[in-house]
Amino acid sequence: MTEAVTTLNTNRVRDSVQDVTLECRELWSVGQQEAIRRLSEEHSPWYSRSTKRRLIPDFSVRAARIAASYARFYLEIEEGGMPEHKGRFYWMGLAAFASKQVKCALDFIPEDPLFHLSVVPGASISKNALGQGNFWLFQDIFVWHWFYARFPEQFADCSPRRDASDAVDPVNTNMAALPWAAESLSTLNNLRLTNEITQAFNDIRAFEVTTDMESKRVLQLSSLMVIANHEQLNILQPLIYENWAFKRSLDMQSLIEGVPLVPKRVASFTTTCDTDNGERRVQMREGNLYDEADRMDFIASIAERYHLLMQRQKRYMEEVISSIAAWGSVR
């Protein structure tokens, strides 16, 4: 997987400088390539002396790196970060915990085929769906935040022009080669702008210029819930939760959750998969994850707990998010 984004013509005058203006299409392509790079590693094939980049095959490692990227955005330590506005990317802090929970669920499912056949029916279906959902949500939401952080003045003009089918070569080639690409890009309208993304980043921009702390907290929760609706209803619902086989595997999980090798439907505000601290966990005890209303009730409960903890235990929460941010080099 090449690091180049596009090829540009230069003049033939030695040591001269030629300015090139990157338009929206090129900037979105750079962001999309960065989203791919985050989940890739250097690889030396046995048949070649050259080193290339390839997508990390392990779903759990991808989830850890995704969690780290989300955490870094919340902490404003990404390029384009603005520490004075820490808290504007509020959803990203919660998403770091969410991708950590995806990693936990994936870790529950070993690669051993005998496990899939004999211990937990539907385990491989669940693993594939979780891997697909987490991967393509990242391809969508990471790039929106990356662009806004790097090019805030161009965001409003360029956001309607994002279109994964119109990326420059070789990014377009790389996108087409990603796992589940044809199905996912078609289902997700080629990652084009949604009303929710527009509203969320309007809230983020308002947060940046608001000085009243109570108003800032209102904007944080608003942006978080709007992005939550986007990720759950525009991305994950059509991409994985409408899949019949995945629904049946989730039915099985809800019947036997908590027994050995079957994870609970829980969000834990720790670096671990679960905790005995009742304040720092939210568990889904009824309803179906694939049902939009049931899942959004669960998400709302998680968001409310996150919002409360970020007010009452902010130092602790940011210490945990900082720990997750260090997972970016996990292999």
GROMACS .gro file of N, CA, C and O in nm, residues 145-255:
model
  444
  145HIS      N    1  -1.306   1.436   1.126
  145HIS     CA    2  -1.235   1.507   1.232
  145HIS      C    3  -1.095   1.550   1.187
  145HIS      O    4  -1.049   1.659   1.221
  146TRP      N    5  -1.029   1.463   1.113
  146TRP     CA    6  -0.896   1.496   1.062
  146TRP      C    7  -0.901   1.622   0.977
  146TRP      O    8  -0.817   1.712   0.991
  147PHE      N    9  -0.998   1.630   0.887
  147PHE     CA   10  -1.009   1.745   0.797
  147PHE      C   11  -1.039   1.871   0.878
  147PHE      O   12  -0.977   1.976   0.857
  148TYR      N   13  -1.134   1.862   0.970
  148TYR     CA   14  -1.171   1.981   1.049
  148TYR      C   15  -1.053   2.032   1.130
  148TYR      O   16  -1.029   2.154   1.138
  149ALA      N   17  -0.976   1.940   1.191
  149ALA     CA   18  -0.861   1.981   1.271
  149ALA      C   19  -0.752   2.045   1.186
  149ALA      O   20  -0.687   2.140   1.229
  150ARG      N   21  -0.732   1.993   1.068
  150ARG     CA   22  -0.623   2.041   0.982
  150ARG      C   23  -0.664   2.164   0.900
  150ARG      O   24  -0.582   2.253   0.877
  151PHE      N   25  -0.788   2.165   0.852
  151PHE     CA   26  -0.831   2.270   0.759
  151PHE      C   27  -0.967   2.326   0.800
  151PHE      O   28  -1.065   2.315   0.725
  152PRO      N   29  -0.976   2.386   0.918
  152PRO     CA   30  -1.106   2.432   0.968
  152PRO      C   31  -1.174   2.535   0.878
  152PRO      O   32  -1.296   2.538   0.866
  153GLU      N   33  -1.094   2.619   0.813
  153GLU     CA   34  -1.153   2.724   0.729
  153GLU      C   35  -1.209   2.669   0.599
  153GLU      O   36  -1.296   2.731   0.536
  154GLN      N   37  -1.158   2.554   0.556
  154GLN     CA   38  -1.206   2.493   0.431
  154GLN      C   39  -1.318   2.392   0.456
  154GLN      O   40  -1.379   2.342   0.361
  155PHE      N   41  -1.344   2.361   0.582
  155PHE     CA   42  -1.435   2.249   0.613
  155PHE      C   43  -1.575   2.273   0.556
  155PHE      O   44  -1.633   2.184   0.494
  156ALA      N   45  -1.630   2.390   0.580
  156ALA     CA   46  -1.767   2.416   0.537
  156ALA      C   47  -1.781   2.404   0.385
  156ALA      O   48  -1.879   2.348   0.335
  157ASP      N   49  -1.683   2.457   0.312
  157ASP     CA   50  -1.689   2.451   0.166
  157ASP      C   51  -1.662   2.311   0.113
  157ASP      O   52  -1.722   2.268   0.013
  158CYS      N   53  -1.571   2.240   0.179
  158CYS     CA   54  -1.529   2.110   0.126
  158CYS      C   55  -1.615   1.993   0.174
  158CYS      O   56  -1.617   1.889   0.107
  159SER      N   57  -1.683   2.007   0.286
  159SER     CA   58  -1.757   1.892   0.339
  159SER      C   59  -1.862   1.838   0.241
  159SER      O   60  -1.878   1.716   0.230
  160PRO      N   61  -1.935   1.922   0.166
  160PRO     CA   62  -2.031   1.865   0.071
  160PRO      C   63  -1.964   1.794  -0.047
  160PRO      O   64  -2.031   1.726  -0.124
  161ARG      N   65  -1.832   1.811  -0.061
  161ARG     CA   66  -1.763   1.754  -0.176
  161ARG      C   67  -1.692   1.622  -0.143
  161ARG      O   68  -1.625   1.565  -0.230
  162ARG      N   69  -1.705   1.577  -0.019
  162ARG     CA   70  -1.643   1.449   0.013
  162ARG      C   71  -1.717   1.336  -0.059
  162ARG      O   72  -1.840   1.327  -0.052
  163ASP      N   73  -1.641   1.251  -0.126
  163ASP     CA   74  -1.699   1.141  -0.202
  163ASP      C   75  -1.590   1.037  -0.222
  163ASP      O   76  -1.496   1.058  -0.299
  164ALA      N   77  -1.601   0.926  -0.151
  164ALA     CA   78  -1.495   0.824  -0.158
  164ALA      C   79  -1.478   0.767  -0.297
  164ALA      O   80  -1.371   0.715  -0.330
  165SER      N   81  -1.580   0.776  -0.380
  165SER     CA   82  -1.568   0.723  -0.516
  165SER      C   83  -1.491   0.819  -0.607
  165SER      O   84  -1.459   0.784  -0.720
  166ASP      N   85  -1.461   0.939  -0.555
  166ASP     CA   86  -1.394   1.040  -0.637
  166ASP      C   87  -1.255   1.073  -0.583
  166ASP      O   88  -1.200   1.179  -0.610
  167ALA      N   89  -1.196   0.982  -0.504
  167ALA     CA   90  -1.061   1.004  -0.453
  167ALA      C   91  -0.960   0.999  -0.567
  167ALA      O   92  -0.984   0.935  -0.670
  168VAL      N   93  -0.846   1.066  -0.547
  168VAL     CA   94  -0.742   1.063  -0.650
  168VAL      C   95  -0.673   0.927  -0.648
  168VAL      O   96  -0.675   0.856  -0.548
  169ASP      N   97  -0.613   0.891  -0.761
  169ASP     CA   98  -0.530   0.771  -0.764
  169ASP      C   99  -0.396   0.805  -0.699
  169ASP      O  100  -0.347   0.916  -0.713
  170PRO      N  101  -0.335   0.713  -0.624
  170PRO     CA  102  -0.375   0.575  -0.602
  170PRO      C  103  -0.466   0.552  -0.481
  170PRO      O  104  -0.495   0.438  -0.445
  171VAL      N  105  -0.514   0.661  -0.416
  171VAL     CA  106  -0.602   0.643  -0.300
  171VAL      C  107  -0.728   0.568  -0.341
  171VAL      O  108  -0.779   0.482  -0.269
  172ASN      N  109  -0.780   0.600  -0.458
  172ASN     CA  110  -0.899   0.531  -0.507
  172ASN      C  111  -0.874   0.380  -0.520
  172ASN      O  112  -0.958   0.298  -0.484
  173THR      N  113  -0.755   0.345  -0.569
  173THR     CA  114  -0.717   0.204  -0.580
  173THR      C  115  -0.706   0.141  -0.442
  173THR      O  116  -0.752   0.027  -0.419
  174ASN      N  117  -0.645   0.212  -0.348
  174ASN     CA  118  -0.631   0.159  -0.212
  174ASN      C  119  -0.767   0.139  -0.146
  174ASN      O  120  -0.789   0.040  -0.077
  175MET      N  121  -0.857   0.234  -0.166
  175MET     CA  122  -0.991   0.221  -0.107
  175MET      C  123  -1.062   0.099  -0.160
  175MET      O  124  -1.124   0.023  -0.085
  176ALA      N  125  -1.053   0.077  -0.290
  176ALA     CA  126  -1.121  -0.037  -0.351
  176ALA      C  127  -1.067  -0.169  -0.301
  176ALA      O  128  -1.137  -0.271  -0.304
  177ALA      N  129  -0.941  -0.169  -0.255
  177ALA     CA  130  -0.879  -0.293  -0.208
  177ALA      C  131  -0.904  -0.321  -0.061
  177ALA      O  132  -0.867  -0.427  -0.009
  178LEU      N  133  -0.970  -0.230   0.011
  178LEU     CA  134  -0.995  -0.249   0.153
  178LEU      C  135  -1.098  -0.359   0.174
  178LEU      O  136  -1.184  -0.384   0.088
  179PRO      N  137  -1.094  -0.426   0.290
  179PRO     CA  138  -1.191  -0.532   0.316
  179PRO      C  139  -1.335  -0.478   0.318
  179PRO      O  140  -1.359  -0.369   0.370
  180TRP      N  141  -1.425  -0.554   0.260
  180TRP     CA  142  -1.567  -0.521   0.253
  180TRP      C  143  -1.593  -0.391   0.176
  180TRP      O  144  -1.698  -0.329   0.189
  181ALA      N  145  -1.499  -0.346   0.092
  181ALA     CA  146  -1.506  -0.213   0.033
  181ALA      C  147  -1.630  -0.193  -0.054
  181ALA      O  148  -1.703  -0.095  -0.038
  182ALA      N  149  -1.652  -0.282  -0.149
  182ALA     CA  150  -1.762  -0.262  -0.243
  182ALA      C  151  -1.896  -0.254  -0.171
  182ALA      O  152  -1.977  -0.163  -0.193
  183GLU      N  153  -1.919  -0.349  -0.080
  183GLU     CA  154  -2.044  -0.352  -0.005
  183GLU      C  155  -2.057  -0.230   0.086
  183GLU      O  156  -2.162  -0.165   0.092
  184SER      N  157  -1.950  -0.198   0.156
  184SER     CA  158  -1.956  -0.091   0.256
  184SER      C  159  -1.971   0.046   0.193
  184SER      O  160  -2.054   0.128   0.236
  185LEU      N  161  -1.893   0.075   0.090
  185LEU     CA  162  -1.900   0.206   0.028
  185LEU      C  163  -2.035   0.230  -0.037
  185LEU      O  164  -2.090   0.340  -0.032
  186SER      N  165  -2.090   0.125  -0.096
  186SER     CA  166  -2.223   0.137  -0.155
  186SER      C  167  -2.329   0.162  -0.048
  186SER      O  168  -2.415   0.250  -0.062
  187THR      N  169  -2.321   0.087   0.060
  187THR     CA  170  -2.418   0.100   0.169
  187THR      C  171  -2.408   0.237   0.236
  187THR      O  172  -2.511   0.295   0.276
  188LEU      N  173  -2.288   0.291   0.247
  188LEU     CA  174  -2.264   0.415   0.319
  188LEU      C  175  -2.257   0.537   0.228
  188LEU      O  176  -2.204   0.642   0.267
  189ASN      N  177  -2.312   0.524   0.107
  189ASN     CA  178  -2.321   0.638   0.015
  189ASN      C  179  -2.185   0.703  -0.008
  189ASN      O  180  -2.173   0.825  -0.016
  190ASN      N  181  -2.081   0.619  -0.015
  190ASN     CA  182  -1.945   0.666  -0.041
  190ASN      C  183  -1.898   0.772   0.058
  190ASN      O  184  -1.820   0.861   0.024
  191LEU      N  185  -1.947   0.759   0.182
  191LEU     CA  186  -1.901   0.843   0.294
  191LEU      C  187  -1.929   0.991   0.270
  191LEU      O  188  -1.856   1.079   0.319
  192ARG      N  189  -2.037   1.019   0.201
  192ARG     CA  190  -2.072   1.158   0.175
  192ARG      C  191  -2.131   1.225   0.300
  192ARG      O  192  -2.166   1.160   0.396
  193LEU      N  193  -2.143   1.356   0.293
  193LEU     CA  194  -2.190   1.438   0.403
  193LEU      C  195  -2.333   1.401   0.442
  193LEU      O  196  -2.417   1.374   0.357
  194THR      N  197  -2.358   1.402   0.573
  194THR     CA  198  -2.493   1.382   0.626
  194THR      C  199  -2.534   1.506   0.706
  194THR      O  200  -2.449   1.585   0.749
  195ASN      N  201  -2.662   1.520   0.732
  195ASN     CA  202  -2.711   1.632   0.813
  195ASN      C  203  -2.651   1.627   0.953
  195ASN      O  204  -2.622   1.732   1.013
  196GLU      N  205  -2.633   1.506   1.004
  196GLU     CA  206  -2.579   1.492   1.139
  196GLU      C  207  -2.436   1.544   1.148
  196GLU      O  208  -2.398   1.609   1.246
  197ILE      N  209  -2.355   1.515   1.048
  197ILE     CA  210  -2.217   1.564   1.048
  197ILE      C  211  -2.215   1.716   1.043
  197ILE      O  212  -2.138   1.782   1.115
  198THR      N  213  -2.299   1.774   0.960
  198THR     CA  214  -2.306   1.921   0.953
  198THR      C  215  -2.342   1.980   1.088
  198THR      O  216  -2.277   2.074   1.136
  199GLN      N  217  -2.445   1.926   1.153
  199GLN     CA  218  -2.488   1.979   1.282
  199GLN      C  219  -2.380   1.960   1.388
  199GLN      O  220  -2.353   2.051   1.468
  200ALA      N  221  -2.317   1.843   1.390
  200ALA     CA  222  -2.216   1.815   1.491
  200ALA      C  223  -2.100   1.913   1.484
  200ALA      O  224  -2.054   1.966   1.586
  201PHE      N  225  -2.051   1.940   1.363
  201PHE     CA  226  -1.937   2.030   1.352
  201PHE      C  227  -1.977   2.177   1.368
  201PHE      O  228  -1.893   2.259   1.406
  202ASN      N  229  -2.103   2.209   1.347
  202ASN     CA  230  -2.152   2.341   1.386
  202ASN      C  231  -2.146   2.357   1.538
  202ASN      O  232  -2.108   2.463   1.590
  203ASP      N  233  -2.184   2.251   1.610
  203ASP     CA  234  -2.175   2.253   1.756
  203ASP      C  235  -2.030   2.264   1.802
  203ASP      O  236  -1.998   2.335   1.898
  204ILE      N  237  -1.941   2.192   1.734
  204ILE     CA  238  -1.799   2.196   1.770
  204ILE      C  239  -1.743   2.337   1.749
  204ILE      O  240  -1.670   2.389   1.834
  205ARG      N  241  -1.778   2.398   1.638
  205ARG     CA  242  -1.730   2.535   1.612
  205ARG      C  243  -1.787   2.632   1.716
  205ARG      O  244  -1.716   2.723   1.763
  206ALA      N  245  -1.914   2.612   1.753
  206ALA     CA  246  -1.974   2.699   1.855
  206ALA      C  247  -1.904   2.680   1.990
  206ALA      O  248  -1.883   2.778   2.064
  207PHE      N  249  -1.867   2.557   2.022
  207PHE     CA  250  -1.795   2.529   2.147
  207PHE      C  251  -1.666   2.609   2.152
  207PHE      O  252  -1.628   2.662   2.258
  208GLU      N  253  -1.598   2.621   2.040
  208GLU     CA  254  -1.468   2.689   2.035
  208GLU      C  255  -1.478   2.837   2.070
  208GLU      O  256  -1.382   2.895   2.122
  209VAL      N  257  -1.592   2.898   2.041
  209VAL     CA  258  -1.605   3.043   2.062
  209VAL      C  259  -1.691   3.078   2.182
  209VAL      O  260  -1.708   3.197   2.214
  210THR      N  261  -1.744   2.977   2.250
  210THR     CA  262  -1.827   3.000   2.368
  210THR      C  263  -1.740   3.004   2.493
  210THR      O  264  -1.651   2.920   2.508
  211THR      N  265  -1.766   3.097   2.582
  211THR     CA  266  -1.686   3.108   2.704
  211THR      C  267  -1.760   3.057   2.827
  211THR      O  268  -1.696   3.017   2.925
  212ASP      N  269  -1.891   3.059   2.825
  212ASP     CA  270  -1.969   3.012   2.940
  212ASP      C  271  -1.958   2.861   2.952
  212ASP      O  272  -1.990   2.787   2.858
  213MET      N  273  -1.914   2.812   3.068
  213MET     CA  274  -1.887   2.669   3.084
  213MET      C  275  -2.013   2.584   3.072
  213MET      O  276  -2.008   2.474   3.016
  214GLU      N  277  -2.123   2.630   3.125
  214GLU     CA  278  -2.245   2.552   3.116
  214GLU      C  279  -2.290   2.540   2.970
  214GLU      O  280  -2.334   2.433   2.925
  215SER      N  281  -2.278   2.649   2.896
  215SER     CA  282  -2.313   2.644   2.753
  215SER      C  283  -2.220   2.550   2.677
  215SER      O  284  -2.263   2.479   2.586
  216LYS      N  285  -2.093   2.549   2.715
  216LYS     CA  286  -1.997   2.459   2.649
  216LYS      C  287  -2.035   2.314   2.675
  216LYS      O  288  -2.026   2.229   2.585
  217ARG      N  289  -2.078   2.282   2.797
  217ARG     CA  290  -2.117   2.144   2.828
  217ARG      C  291  -2.241   2.103   2.748
  217ARG      O  292  -2.251   1.988   2.704
  218VAL      N  293  -2.333   2.197   2.731
  218VAL     CA  294  -2.452   2.168   2.650
  218VAL      C  295  -2.412   2.136   2.506
  218VAL      O  296  -2.462   2.041   2.444
  219LEU      N  297  -2.319   2.214   2.452
  219LEU     CA  298  -2.272   2.192   2.315
  219LEU      C  299  -2.197   2.061   2.303
  219LEU      O  300  -2.208   1.991   2.202
  220GLN      N  301  -2.120   2.025   2.405
  220GLN     CA  302  -2.049   1.897   2.404
  220GLN      C  303  -2.146   1.781   2.393
  220GLN      O  304  -2.130   1.692   2.308
  221LEU      N  305  -2.248   1.781   2.479
  221LEU     CA  306  -2.343   1.671   2.477
  221LEU      C  307  -2.424   1.669   2.348
  221LEU      O  308  -2.454   1.562   2.293
  222SER      N  309  -2.456   1.787   2.297
  222SER     CA  310  -2.530   1.794   2.171
  222SER      C  311  -2.450   1.733   2.058
  222SER      O  312  -2.501   1.649   1.981
  223SER      N  313  -2.323   1.774   2.044
  223SER     CA  314  -2.240   1.721   1.935
  223SER      C  315  -2.220   1.572   1.950
  223SER      O  316  -2.221   1.497   1.852
  224LEU      N  317  -2.203   1.526   2.075
  224LEU     CA  318  -2.184   1.383   2.099
  224LEU      C  319  -2.305   1.303   2.052
  224LEU      O  320  -2.292   1.203   1.981
  225MET      N  321  -2.424   1.347   2.090
  225MET     CA  322  -2.544   1.270   2.056
  225MET      C  323  -2.575   1.276   1.907
  225MET      O  324  -2.625   1.178   1.850
  226VAL      N  325  -2.543   1.387   1.842
  226VAL     CA  326  -2.567   1.395   1.698
  226VAL      C  327  -2.473   1.300   1.625
  226VAL      O  328  -2.515   1.229   1.532
  227ILE      N  329  -2.346   1.296   1.666
  227ILE     CA  330  -2.253   1.202   1.603
  227ILE      C  331  -2.292   1.059   1.637
  227ILE      O  332  -2.279   0.968   1.554
  228ALA      N  333  -2.340   1.037   1.759
  228ALA     CA  334  -2.386   0.902   1.796
  228ALA      C  335  -2.499   0.856   1.706
  228ALA      O  336  -2.503   0.739   1.663
  229ASN      N  337  -2.590   0.947   1.674
  229ASN     CA  338  -2.697   0.912   1.581
  229ASN      C  339  -2.641   0.881   1.443
  229ASN      O  340  -2.686   0.787   1.377
  230HIS      N  341  -2.543   0.960   1.401
  230HIS     CA  342  -2.481   0.936   1.270
  230HIS      C  343  -2.413   0.799   1.267
  230HIS      O  344  -2.436   0.720   1.175
  231GLU      N  345  -2.330   0.772   1.365
  231GLU     CA  346  -2.254   0.646   1.364
  231GLU      C  347  -2.345   0.526   1.377
  231GLU      O  348  -2.325   0.423   1.311
  232GLN      N  349  -2.447   0.536   1.461
  232GLN     CA  350  -2.532   0.420   1.485
  232GLN      C  351  -2.636   0.400   1.375
  232GLN      O  352  -2.660   0.286   1.332
  233LEU      N  353  -2.699   0.508   1.330
  233LEU     CA  354  -2.811   0.494   1.238
  233LEU      C  355  -2.771   0.508   1.090
  233LEU      O  356  -2.831   0.443   1.004
  234ASN      N  357  -2.670   0.589   1.062
  234ASN     CA  358  -2.627   0.605   0.923
  234ASN      C  359  -2.517   0.506   0.883
  234ASN      O  360  -2.503   0.475   0.765
  235ILE      N  361  -2.439   0.461   0.981
  235ILE     CA  362  -2.325   0.374   0.951
  235ILE      C  363  -2.352   0.230   0.995
  235ILE      O  364  -2.365   0.139   0.913
  236LEU      N  365  -2.360   0.209   1.125
  236LEU     CA  366  -2.363   0.071   1.176
  236LEU      C  367  -2.495  -0.001   1.151
  236LEU      O  368  -2.494  -0.122   1.125
  237GLN      N  369  -2.607   0.069   1.157
  237GLN     CA  370  -2.735   0.002   1.135
  237GLN      C  371  -2.744  -0.062   0.996
  237GLN      O  372  -2.767  -0.183   0.985
  238PRO      N  373  -2.724   0.016   0.890
  238PRO     CA  374  -2.732  -0.048   0.757
  238PRO      C  375  -2.615  -0.140   0.726
  238PRO      O  376  -2.630  -0.235   0.649
  239LEU      N  377  -2.500  -0.113   0.788
  239LEU     CA  378  -2.380  -0.188   0.752
  239LEU      C  379  -2.378  -0.326   0.816
  239LEU      O  380  -2.345  -0.426   0.751
  240ILE      N  381  -2.412  -0.337   0.945
  240ILE     CA  382  -2.400  -0.467   1.013
  240ILE      C  383  -2.527  -0.512   1.086
  240ILE      O  384  -2.557  -0.631   1.090
  241TYR      N  385  -2.604  -0.417   1.142
  241TYR     CA  386  -2.716  -0.459   1.227
  241TYR      C  387  -2.838  -0.506   1.148
  241TYR      O  388  -2.930  -0.564   1.206
  242GLU      N  389  -2.840  -0.481   1.018
  242GLU     CA  390  -2.949  -0.533   0.936
  242GLU      C  391  -2.919  -0.673   0.883
  242GLU      O  392  -3.006  -0.735   0.820
  243ASN      N  393  -2.800  -0.722   0.910
  243ASN     CA  394  -2.761  -0.855   0.863
  243ASN      C  395  -2.832  -0.962   0.944
  243ASN      O  396  -2.819  -0.968   1.068
  244TRP      N  397  -2.904  -1.051   0.876
  244TRP     CA  398  -2.985  -1.151   0.945
  244TRP      C  399  -2.899  -1.242   1.033
  244TRP      O  400  -2.934  -1.270   1.148
  245ALA      N  401  -2.789  -1.289   0.979
  245ALA     CA  402  -2.704  -1.382   1.055
  245ALA      C  403  -2.646  -1.314   1.179
  245ALA      O  404  -2.635  -1.376   1.286
  246PHE      N  405  -2.606  -1.188   1.167
  246PHE     CA  406  -2.552  -1.116   1.282
  246PHE      C  407  -2.661  -1.096   1.388
  246PHE      O  408  -2.635  -1.107   1.508
  247LYS      N  409  -2.783  -1.069   1.344
  247LYS     CA  410  -2.893  -1.056   1.440
  247LYS      C  411  -2.909  -1.185   1.521
  247LYS      O  412  -2.929  -1.182   1.643
  248ARG      N  413  -2.902  -1.298   1.452
  248ARG     CA  414  -2.921  -1.425   1.523
  248ARG      C  415  -2.805  -1.452   1.620
  248ARG      O  416  -2.825  -1.507   1.728
  249SER      N  417  -2.684  -1.411   1.582
  249SER     CA  418  -2.571  -1.431   1.673
  249SER      C  419  -2.586  -1.342   1.796
  249SER      O  420  -2.550  -1.380   1.907
  250LEU      N  421  -2.643  -1.221   1.778
  250LEU     CA  422  -2.666  -1.132   1.892
  250LEU      C  423  -2.778  -1.186   1.980
  250LEU      O  424  -2.773  -1.172   2.103
  251ASP      N  425  -2.878  -1.251   1.919
  251ASP     CA  426  -2.982  -1.317   1.999
  251ASP      C  427  -2.920  -1.424   2.088
  251ASP      O  428  -2.955  -1.436   2.206
  252MET      N  429  -2.830  -1.502   2.031
  252MET     CA  430  -2.763  -1.607   2.107
  252MET      C  431  -2.681  -1.548   2.220
  252MET      O  432  -2.685  -1.597   2.334
  253GLN      N  433  -2.609  -1.439   2.191
  253GLN     CA  434  -2.527  -1.376   2.295
  253GLN      C  435  -2.614  -1.327   2.410
  253GLN      O  436  -2.578  -1.345   2.528
  254SER      N  437  -2.727  -1.265   2.379
  254SER     CA  438  -2.811  -1.210   2.486
  254SER      C  439  -2.868  -1.319   2.574
  254SER      O  440  -2.896  -1.296   2.693
  255LEU      N  441  -2.885  -1.439   2.518
  255LEU     CA  442  -2.939  -1.552   2.596
  255LEU      C  443  -2.836  -1.609   2.693
  255LEU      O  444  -2.871  -1.654   2.802
   0.00000   0.00000   0.00000
